[in-house]
Amino acid sequence: MEWLRALDLSLVQLLKTEAEKAGQPTEPLLLMAIALASHQLGRGHVCVDLATMNRKGYDALLSLPPENEDAPEYRLLPSEVLLGVSERDWADALANPLLVADASDPSAPENLPLVRDGLRLYLRRYWRYEQTIASRIEQRLARQSAIQDADSGDTRHLAEALERLFGPARPDAATDWQRVACANAARQGFSVITGGPGTGKTTTVVRLLAALQHVAMNRTNDSRQLIIRLAAPTGKAAARLNESIAGAIDNLDLKAFGDGEALRQAILTEVTTLHRLMGSIPGSRQFRHNRNNPLLLDVLVVDEASMVDVEMMAQVLDALPENAQLILLGDKDQLASVDAGAVLGDLCQRAHQGRYHASTIAWLEKISGCPIDRQFMDDQGSTLDQSITLLRHSYRFDAQSGIGQLAQAVNQAGTEDQIVAPQAVSGLFEEGYSDIARVLLPPRSAEATISAHCIDGGARYFQNEGRERQTGGKTIAPPEGYAHYLDVMKASAPGVGASQEALDQWAGGVLKAHNQFQVLCALRRGPFGVEGLNQLIAQALRDRRLIPATEGWYAGRPVLVTRNDYSVGLMNGDIGITLSLPVEAENGQGVRQILRVAFPANDGSGRIKWVLPSRLHAVETVYAMTVHKSQGSEFIHTCLVLPDRTNPVLTRELVYTGITRARHWFSLLLPDESVFREAIGRGVTRTSGLRAALEK
């Protein structure tokens, strides 16, 4: 069956051979179930849910195209192969005591390669990860904190800290969800703070850490500073959070606290990657920190938690000390992790509904001073629901923001209740929003249109060509393309003998100008993928004489780091610009040019990191990058280029993530409107049993 990968078939053959050696015949349907479990894991699912497949159809779920190029042109569809197979048939096939353990049977052997939970079939390792996550979260939710008691000293100190950090409470005002999130997260060992772009997740967590430190430093019997660690799944996300945290702490007004400066120092925390925090062991899936060697901390904040896969989340939870607090931050609607699992999405399935118990709302209102609408109350809500807070107000996008409206509409399109139809989302481009533009690519001149848009920024496609647009009382500069940063690079280039400060200033200006515009795409290959677009844009820039070459190292080449490189202090996702520095020739005759790659330090200091091109081994040109790679980044003008035909990779989450990378301008380039509509109608629903395990 060409729909399956060679890896899937190899696993089937291995287990079939082992069963035959033990004298146990294997049902063909069981072998198919094993192949499906492996195949779904390759697509990011933790398990295969055979009941869901049976109800919704196999073709939609097995949407990866066949890999075998030599296969016959007509291929049997999965639905044709499995025609007539019932849920009862699957259940009978999975009842194999040699290969499959029953999760509901405590006496089942622990060394079988597969585990079934109802009609969900797992590879054992992933079932174990899921069980670890569920059990560790349950343990933390069950642990009572002194802050749970509304009359305790810790709770009084928390309420005091919230008033000093947010100002006097106004019971007649709208709910301040940042304030509520701080109160909610402070009272339990596990919590989630989720929200879209511009909802203030970083601001909230900085104030939360200040509140937690204030409580800890004012305890009567055990006064001490908490050990706080912040981590993110990728180097780029860690660097961006480092910068955001530094800025948020600088803007934090702590005058109302008697120990304000001590408090500021107590929450100054460097952000690291999860792999570095856990102590990765080269050549191994294991980490130095685990259940037997826990992390040394009191509070762990994990940012961009939507990117954390099920394996990493299980290992982090296993390595946490019993009394430590875990706070997950992230946008539940963004793309899930590249590897298996969508832990944040699973946890936040009902975040919009709130589902808080009456007692939870009463406590939150008393401590935060904020009224909470009774539409968010539900005494049937789970214990997990009480630990999740959704930040519901965007400070970046208002009602006049097309980017904000478009992102919200994309999120609501294609859902089961079809809040917004995909056609209505397309219609937003016609409603006069000044910050969004759609460009339909003519078949015969698609390349020329893309090239011109990427070089000049396509201001002509925006209302009033992007001029005189106001937001937050400020005038926004018109949308720019890549010509802008190259012009800045040439116009402000320092001369021979320039000081290091002057060089850093120049590089900082070029990097800032480059951040004005970024092309994103869904695919890596093809004319509308990373490889094709990078070649197209580089050639167009070369034709305009904006860059001297299209290959190798040259002045103006933007590069993306694709792997963490601790030897030069660069992280996966960092973007640098190649610059040409003038130096006097060694013989004293004339001037020669040397190339260096300038990267921002990404620690809030504004410093520049200069690196020799020869030291960069894992980089690629980045006129275009995938939406996945852009997570954790933000650009003034984001241009999303979609391919000319539909693809399983094109989903609502991918489009939403691409849109929300834009701060002031968003342009959509596409050859076919139907591709966009199909994408936003196709959501990523990763199969897992995590939510069910937490609500048993």
GROMACS .gro file of C-alpha atoms in nm, residues 181 185 190-195 199-206 208-209 230-233 241 245 300-308 313 326-332 334 344 348 389 391:
model
   46
  181ALA     CA    1  -0.397   3.510   3.526
  185ALA     CA    2  -0.122   3.087   3.835
  190PHE     CA    3   0.063   2.376   3.757
  191SER     CA    4  -0.091   2.648   3.542
  192VAL     CA    5  -0.129   2.759   3.181
  193ILE     CA    6  -0.147   3.117   3.054
  194THR     CA    7  -0.250   3.126   2.690
  195GLY     CA    8  -0.345   3.404   2.451
  199THR     CA    9  -0.237   3.989   2.467
  200GLY     CA   10   0.056   4.053   2.702
  201LYS     CA   11   0.181   3.706   2.794
  202THR     CA   12   0.533   3.831   2.867
  203THR     CA   13   0.410   4.131   3.067
  204THR     CA   14   0.184   3.900   3.265
  205VAL     CA   15   0.454   3.649   3.348
  206VAL     CA   16   0.698   3.922   3.464
  208LEU     CA   17   0.351   3.706   3.813
  209LEU     CA   18   0.716   3.639   3.897
  230LEU     CA   19   1.271   3.045   3.225
  231ALA     CA   20   1.303   2.823   2.919
  232ALA     CA   21   1.179   2.795   2.562
  233PRO     CA   22   1.186   2.503   2.315
  241LEU     CA   23   1.191   3.592   2.537
  245ILE     CA   24   1.166   3.985   2.960
  300LEU     CA   25   0.982   2.696   3.591
  301VAL     CA   26   0.825   2.906   3.315
  302VAL     CA   27   0.814   2.746   2.968
  303ASP     CA   28   0.739   2.994   2.688
  304GLU     CA   29   0.615   2.902   2.338
  305ALA     CA   30   0.475   2.585   2.494
  306SER     CA   31   0.278   2.505   2.177
  307MET     CA   32   0.612   2.401   2.024
  308VAL     CA   33   0.692   2.148   2.298
  313MET     CA   34   0.706   1.770   2.803
  326LEU     CA   35   0.531   2.486   3.641
  327ILE     CA   36   0.383   2.768   3.433
  328LEU     CA   37   0.324   2.712   3.061
  329LEU     CA   38   0.297   3.017   2.831
  330GLY     CA   39   0.191   3.010   2.469
  331ASP     CA   40  -0.068   3.064   2.199
  332LYS     CA   41  -0.288   2.756   2.186
  334GLN     CA   42  -0.039   2.838   1.683
  344LEU     CA   43  -0.072   2.286   2.488
  348CYS     CA   44  -0.644   2.429   2.634
  389THR     CA   45  -0.633   3.133   3.198
  391LEU     CA   46  -0.581   3.636   2.795
   0.00000   0.00000   0.00000
